[in-house]
PDB file of C-alpha atoms in Angstrom:
ATOM      1  CA  UNK A 440     106.040  53.950 137.665  1.00 37.00           C
ATOM      2  CA  UNK A 441     102.795  55.637 136.817  1.00 41.00           C
ATOM      3  CA  UNK A 442     102.251  58.254 139.562  1.00 44.00           C
ATOM      4  CA  UNK A 443      98.505  57.586 139.566  1.00 55.00           C
ATOM      5  CA  UNK A 444      98.903  53.918 140.522  1.00 79.00           C
ATOM      6  CA  UNK A 445      97.351  54.104 143.986  1.00 82.00           C
ATOM      7  CA  UNK A 446      98.379  50.578 145.022  1.00 84.00           C
ATOM      8  CA  UNK A 447     102.059  51.414 144.511  1.00 84.00           C
ATOM      9  CA  UNK A 448     101.681  54.700 146.378  1.00 84.00           C
ATOM     10  CA  UNK A 449     100.115  52.886 149.346  1.00 86.00           C
ATOM     11  CA  UNK A 450     102.869  50.259 149.294  1.00 86.00           C
ATOM     12  CA  UNK A 451     105.491  53.010 149.227  1.00 85.00           C
ATOM     13  CA  UNK A 452     103.844  54.899 152.104  1.00 88.00           C
ATOM     14  CA  UNK A 453     103.685  51.698 154.169  1.00 88.00           C
ATOM     15  CA  UNK A 454     107.442  51.265 153.729  1.00 87.00           C
ATOM     16  CA  UNK A 455     107.952  54.841 154.885  1.00 86.00           C
ATOM     17  CA  UNK A 456     105.806  54.179 157.953  1.00 89.00           C
ATOM     18  CA  UNK A 457     108.021  51.179 158.764  1.00 89.00           C
ATOM     19  CA  UNK A 458     111.082  53.416 158.521  1.00 86.00           C
ATOM     20  CA  UNK A 459     109.437  55.999 160.805  1.00 87.00           C
ATOM     21  CA  UNK A 460     108.706  53.256 163.350  1.00 89.00           C
ATOM     22  CA  UNK A 461     112.330  52.068 163.216  1.00 87.00           C
ATOM     23  CA  UNK A 462     113.405  55.658 163.813  1.00 86.00           C
ATOM     24  CA  UNK A 463     111.350  55.846 167.015  1.00 89.00           C
ATOM     25  CA  UNK A 464     107.724  56.593 166.113  1.00 88.00           C
ATOM     26  CA  UNK A 465     105.491  55.171 168.854  1.00 91.00           C
ATOM     27  CA  UNK A 466     102.861  52.490 168.211  1.00 91.00           C
ATOM     28  CA  UNK A 467     100.113  55.060 168.746  1.00 91.00           C
ATOM     29  CA  UNK A 468     101.876  57.474 166.393  1.00 89.00           C
ATOM     30  CA  UNK A 469     102.322  54.724 163.825  1.00 90.00           C
ATOM     31  CA  UNK A 470      98.611  53.875 163.945  1.00 91.00           C
ATOM     32  CA  UNK A 471      97.613  57.530 163.565  1.00 90.00           C
ATOM     33  CA  UNK A 472     100.073  58.124 160.733  1.00 88.00           C
ATOM     34  CA  UNK A 473      98.885  54.994 158.923  1.00 89.00           C
ATOM     35  CA  UNK A 474      95.264  56.130 159.208  1.00 89.00           C
ATOM     36  CA  UNK A 475      96.024  59.632 157.913  1.00 86.00           C
ATOM     37  CA  UNK A 476      98.145  58.416 155.012  1.00 86.00           C
ATOM     38  CA  UNK A 477      95.570  55.851 153.895  1.00 84.00           C
ATOM     39  CA  UNK A 478      92.848  58.513 153.802  1.00 85.00           C
ATOM     40  CA  UNK A 479      95.107  60.922 151.881  1.00 82.00           C
ATOM     41  CA  UNK A 480      97.003  58.395 149.725  1.00 83.00           C
ATOM     42  CA  UNK A 481      95.593  59.852 146.510  1.00 79.00           C
ATOM     43  CA  UNK A 482      97.441  63.146 147.149  1.00 78.00           C
ATOM     44  CA  UNK A 483     100.922  61.580 147.018  1.00 79.00           C
ATOM     45  CA  UNK A 484     103.286  60.893 144.173  1.00 77.00           C
ATOM     46  CA  UNK A 485     106.100  58.375 144.380  1.00 76.00           C
ATOM     47  CA  UNK A 486     107.808  59.770 141.314  1.00 77.00           C
ATOM     48  CA  UNK A 487     107.519  62.929 139.295  1.00 76.00           C
ATOM     49  CA  UNK A 488     104.454  63.007 137.117  1.00 74.00           C
ATOM     50  CA  UNK A 489     103.380  64.967 134.110  1.00 74.00           C
ATOM     51  CA  UNK A 490     100.850  66.878 136.202  1.00 72.00           C
ATOM     52  CA  UNK A 491      99.583  70.218 134.904  1.00 72.00           C
ATOM     53  CA  UNK A 492     101.460  73.240 136.243  1.00 68.00           C
ATOM     54  CA  UNK A 493     100.029  75.299 139.049  1.00 67.00           C
ATOM     55  CA  UNK A 494      98.643  78.630 137.900  1.00 71.00           C
ATOM     56  CA  UNK A 495     100.552  81.286 139.856  1.00 69.00           C
ATOM     57  CA  UNK A 496     102.206  84.544 138.925  1.00 73.00           C
ATOM     58  CA  UNK A 497     105.878  83.999 138.106  1.00 76.00           C
ATOM     59  CA  UNK A 498     108.369  85.065 140.723  1.00 75.00           C
ATOM     60  CA  UNK A 499     110.420  88.099 139.690  1.00 81.00           C
ATOM     61  CA  UNK A 500     114.063  88.160 140.737  1.00 85.00           C
ATOM     62  CA  UNK A 501     115.845  91.508 140.555  1.00 91.00           C
ATOM     63  CA  UNK A 502     119.612  91.784 140.195  1.00 93.00           C
ATOM     64  CA  UNK A 503     121.727  94.136 142.268  1.00 95.00           C
ATOM     65  CA  UNK A 504     123.221  97.096 140.439  1.00 95.00           C
ATOM     66  CA  UNK A 505     126.229  95.935 138.387  1.00 95.00           C
ATOM     67  CA  UNK A 506     125.719  92.246 139.178  1.00 95.00           C
ATOM     68  CA  UNK A 507     127.538  89.909 136.829  1.00 95.00           C
ATOM     69  CA  UNK A 508     126.388  86.356 136.025  1.00 94.00           C
ATOM     70  CA  UNK A 509     128.121  83.560 137.904  1.00 94.00           C
ATOM     71  CA  UNK A 510     128.707  79.947 136.927  1.00 92.00           C
ATOM     72  CA  UNK A 511     129.590  77.503 139.674  1.00 91.00           C
ATOM     73  CA  UNK A 512     132.698  75.437 139.163  1.00 89.00           C
ATOM     74  CA  UNK A 513     132.140  71.727 138.512  1.00 88.00           C
ATOM     75  CA  UNK A 514     132.231  69.642 141.683  1.00 92.00           C
ATOM     76  CA  UNK A 515     133.372  66.128 142.332  1.00 94.00           C
ATOM     77  CA  UNK A 516     130.738  63.628 143.369  1.00 95.00           C
ATOM     78  CA  UNK A 517     131.051  60.037 144.485  1.00 93.00           C
ATOM     79  CA  UNK A 518     129.923  57.409 141.956  1.00 94.00           C
ATOM     80  CA  UNK A 519     126.795  56.806 144.050  1.00 91.00           C
ATOM     81  CA  UNK A 520     125.941  60.509 144.134  1.00 92.00           C
ATOM     82  CA  UNK A 521     126.684  60.843 140.405  1.00 95.00           C
ATOM     83  CA  UNK A 522     124.254  57.980 139.653  1.00 94.00           C
ATOM     84  CA  UNK A 523     121.595  59.644 141.803  1.00 93.00           C
ATOM     85  CA  UNK A 524     122.132  63.018 140.092  1.00 94.00           C
ATOM     86  CA  UNK A 525     121.857  61.405 136.658  1.00 95.00           C
ATOM     87  CA  UNK A 526     118.611  59.596 137.551  1.00 93.00           C
ATOM     88  CA  UNK A 527     117.094  62.585 139.313  1.00 92.00           C
ATOM     89  CA  UNK A 528     117.869  65.152 136.613  1.00 92.00           C
ATOM     90  CA  UNK A 529     116.704  62.747 133.899  1.00 92.00           C
ATOM     91  CA  UNK A 530     113.345  62.435 135.713  1.00 89.00           C
ATOM     92  CA  UNK A 531     113.099  66.227 136.045  1.00 89.00           C
ATOM     93  CA  UNK A 532     113.802  66.694 132.324  1.00 90.00           C
ATOM     94  CA  UNK A 533     111.396  63.926 131.244  1.00 89.00           C
ATOM     95  CA  UNK A 534     108.587  65.541 133.236  1.00 85.00           C
ATOM     96  CA  UNK A 535     109.239  69.046 131.962  1.00 84.00           C
ATOM     97  CA  UNK A 536     110.327  70.444 135.317  1.00 84.00           C
ATOM     98  CA  UNK A 537     113.740  71.529 134.029  1.00 87.00           C
ATOM     99  CA  UNK A 538     115.370  71.843 130.627  1.00 88.00           C
ATOM    100  CA  UNK A 539     118.914  72.068 129.330  1.00 90.00           C
ATOM    101  CA  UNK A 540     120.104  75.553 128.487  1.00 90.00           C
ATOM    102  CA  UNK A 541     123.664  75.429 127.194  1.00 88.00           C
ATOM    103  CA  UNK A 542     123.696  79.201 126.652  1.00 91.00           C
ATOM    104  CA  UNK A 543     122.869  80.139 130.230  1.00 90.00           C
ATOM    105  CA  UNK A 544     125.299  82.544 131.828  1.00 91.00           C
ATOM    106  CA  UNK A 545     124.096  81.514 135.286  1.00 91.00           C
ATOM    107  CA  UNK A 546     124.728  78.104 136.839  1.00 92.00           C
ATOM    108  CA  UNK A 547     124.563  76.790 140.396  1.00 93.00           C
ATOM    109  CA  UNK A 548     125.914  73.452 141.523  1.00 93.00           C
ATOM    110  CA  UNK A 549     123.739  70.669 142.882  1.00 94.00           C
ATOM    111  CA  UNK A 550     124.320  69.668 146.481  1.00 93.00           C
ATOM    112  CA  UNK A 551     123.580  66.167 147.738  1.00 93.00           C
ATOM    113  CA  UNK A 552     122.081  66.008 151.229  1.00 92.00           C
ATOM    114  CA  UNK A 553     121.944  62.750 153.146  1.00 89.00           C
ATOM    115  CA  UNK A 554     118.725  61.779 154.923  1.00 85.00           C
ATOM    116  CA  UNK A 555     118.581  60.140 158.347  1.00 82.00           C
ATOM    117  CA  UNK A 556     116.396  57.536 156.685  1.00 79.00           C
ATOM    118  CA  UNK A 557     119.441  56.299 154.758  1.00 79.00           C
ATOM    119  CA  UNK A 558     120.905  54.914 158.006  1.00 78.00           C
ATOM    120  CA  UNK A 559     117.975  52.484 158.163  1.00 76.00           C
ATOM    121  CA  UNK A 560     117.137  52.039 154.485  1.00 76.00           C
ATOM    122  CA  UNK A 561     120.321  51.781 152.392  1.00 75.00           C
ATOM    123  CA  UNK A 562     118.241  51.932 149.197  1.00 78.00           C
ATOM    124  CA  UNK A 563     116.794  55.352 150.059  1.00 81.00           C
ATOM    125  CA  UNK A 564     117.916  58.177 147.816  1.00 86.00           C
ATOM    126  CA  UNK A 565     119.469  61.333 149.197  1.00 91.00           C
ATOM    127  CA  UNK A 566     117.964  64.749 148.536  1.00 90.00           C
ATOM    128  CA  UNK A 567     119.214  67.079 145.832  1.00 92.00           C
ATOM    129  CA  UNK A 568     119.335  70.774 146.621  1.00 92.00           C
ATOM    130  CA  UNK A 569     120.926  73.614 144.692  1.00 92.00           C
ATOM    131  CA  UNK A 570     123.714  75.751 146.142  1.00 92.00           C
ATOM    132  CA  UNK A 571     122.485  79.230 145.212  1.00 91.00           C
ATOM    133  CA  UNK A 572     124.680  81.241 147.586  1.00 92.00           C
ATOM    134  CA  UNK A 573     126.690  82.945 144.828  1.00 94.00           C
ATOM    135  CA  UNK A 574     123.510  83.792 142.906  1.00 92.00           C
ATOM    136  CA  UNK A 575     121.811  85.086 146.061  1.00 92.00           C
ATOM    137  CA  UNK A 576     124.741  87.467 146.644  1.00 94.00           C
ATOM    138  CA  UNK A 577     123.903  89.110 143.306  1.00 95.00           C
ATOM    139  CA  UNK A 578     120.152  89.480 143.748  1.00 93.00           C
ATOM    140  CA  UNK A 579     118.069  91.993 145.645  1.00 94.00           C
ATOM    141  CA  UNK A 580     116.656  90.325 148.771  1.00 88.00           C
ATOM    142  CA  UNK A 581     112.952  89.683 148.464  1.00 82.00           C
ATOM    143  CA  UNK A 582     110.781  90.396 151.481  1.00 74.00           C
ATOM    144  CA  UNK A 583     109.424  87.126 152.711  1.00 66.00           C
ATOM    145  CA  UNK A 584     107.620  86.679 156.015  1.00 64.00           C
ATOM    146  CA  UNK A 585     110.015  84.478 157.952  1.00 66.00           C
ATOM    147  CA  UNK A 586     108.327  83.237 161.117  1.00 68.00           C
ATOM    148  CA  UNK A 587     109.537  84.696 164.406  1.00 72.00           C
ATOM    149  CA  UNK A 588     109.771  81.880 166.943  1.00 70.00           C
ATOM    150  CA  UNK A 589     108.338  83.952 169.825  1.00 72.00           C
ATOM    151  CA  UNK A 590     105.303  84.889 167.716  1.00 74.00           C
ATOM    152  CA  UNK A 591     104.743  81.284 166.615  1.00 70.00           C
ATOM    153  CA  UNK A 592     104.954  80.022 170.200  1.00 72.00           C
ATOM    154  CA  UNK A 593     102.517  82.753 171.276  1.00 72.00           C
ATOM    155  CA  UNK A 594     100.022  81.603 168.641  1.00 73.00           C
ATOM    156  CA  UNK A 595     100.236  78.054 169.963  1.00 68.00           C
ATOM    157  CA  UNK A 596      99.358  79.034 173.528  1.00 72.00           C
ATOM    158  CA  UNK A 597      96.153  77.324 174.575  1.00 72.00           C
ATOM    159  CA  UNK A 598      96.035  74.996 171.581  1.00 67.00           C
ATOM    160  CA  UNK A 599      95.087  71.407 172.357  1.00 65.00           C
ATOM    161  CA  UNK A 600      95.765  69.611 169.078  1.00 59.00           C
ATOM    162  CA  UNK A 601      98.809  69.811 166.853  1.00 58.00           C
ATOM    163  CA  UNK A 602      99.788  68.260 163.565  1.00 55.00           C
ATOM    164  CA  UNK A 603     103.371  67.325 162.853  1.00 47.00           C
ATOM    165  CA  UNK A 604     104.268  66.310 159.321  1.00 45.00           C
ATOM    166  CA  UNK A 605     107.653  65.156 158.133  1.00 43.00           C
ATOM    167  CA  UNK A 606     107.611  64.971 154.339  1.00 41.00           C
ATOM    168  CA  UNK A 607     110.725  62.922 153.725  1.00 38.00           C
ATOM    169  CA  UNK A 608     109.786  62.055 150.157  1.00 38.00           C
ATOM    170  CA  UNK A 609     107.350  64.788 149.203  1.00 38.00           C
ATOM    171  CA  UNK A 610     107.609  65.703 145.562  1.00 38.00           C
ATOM    172  CA  UNK A 611     105.805  68.710 144.226  1.00 40.00           C
ATOM    173  CA  UNK A 612     105.925  72.421 143.620  1.00 39.00           C
ATOM    174  CA  UNK A 613     106.755  74.976 146.262  1.00 40.00           C
ATOM    175  CA  UNK A 614     104.500  77.913 145.532  1.00 40.00           C
ATOM    176  CA  UNK A 615     105.467  81.498 146.150  1.00 38.00           C
ATOM    177  CA  UNK A 616     102.470  83.766 146.095  1.00 37.00           C
ATOM    178  CA  UNK A 617     102.045  87.466 146.716  1.00 37.00           C
ATOM    179  CA  UNK A 618      99.876  87.032 149.794  1.00 37.00           C
ATOM    180  CA  UNK A 619     101.438  85.026 152.620  1.00 40.00           C
ATOM    181  CA  UNK A 620      99.319  82.351 154.197  1.00 40.00           C
ATOM    182  CA  UNK A 621      99.280  82.058 157.943  1.00 40.00           C
ATOM    183  CA  UNK A 622      99.093  78.751 159.723  1.00 40.00           C
ATOM    184  CA  UNK A 623      97.313  78.322 163.007  1.00 36.00           C
ATOM    185  CA  UNK A 624      97.031  75.445 165.458  1.00 39.00           C
ATOM    186  CA  UNK A 625      94.152  73.025 165.000  1.00 36.00           C
TER     187      UNK A 625
END
């Protein structure tokens, strides 16, 4: 699918709204979500696209003293998960988001995560994450402003409007910048 085909994006979003309704979204919530998604439909992608990369400084990962490379052992996957992994990695390669590096001394295994949506929509794909625990053990922790729940709740005090977004099929880049952005209630 061409990721710029707006009609297909809208059709896809409408299916996702139906799933959200089946999972308990109220009629009022469904109407609001539909309105928001129709206004913002041009910001979504159903599949990976050959979009230009975002211009940010590359993240620098530092190794701990004496750290040795680690390669995860191959894992067994069900035939369904194997098919998903093949399709997903092929799409990532075709769109230049990853590339094969047979010489790499570092390798982490993919991890398949089921979505609640799959209980309602058997055709929904799971989510692929990467198990980086063994790599993380060998790298210097990077300071990152993790939110403190008490602080977040304090910031919400007195707010009248809130936005809740569940991006079950969001595809894009997660940006790490040097200056953290704060989020505040509407």
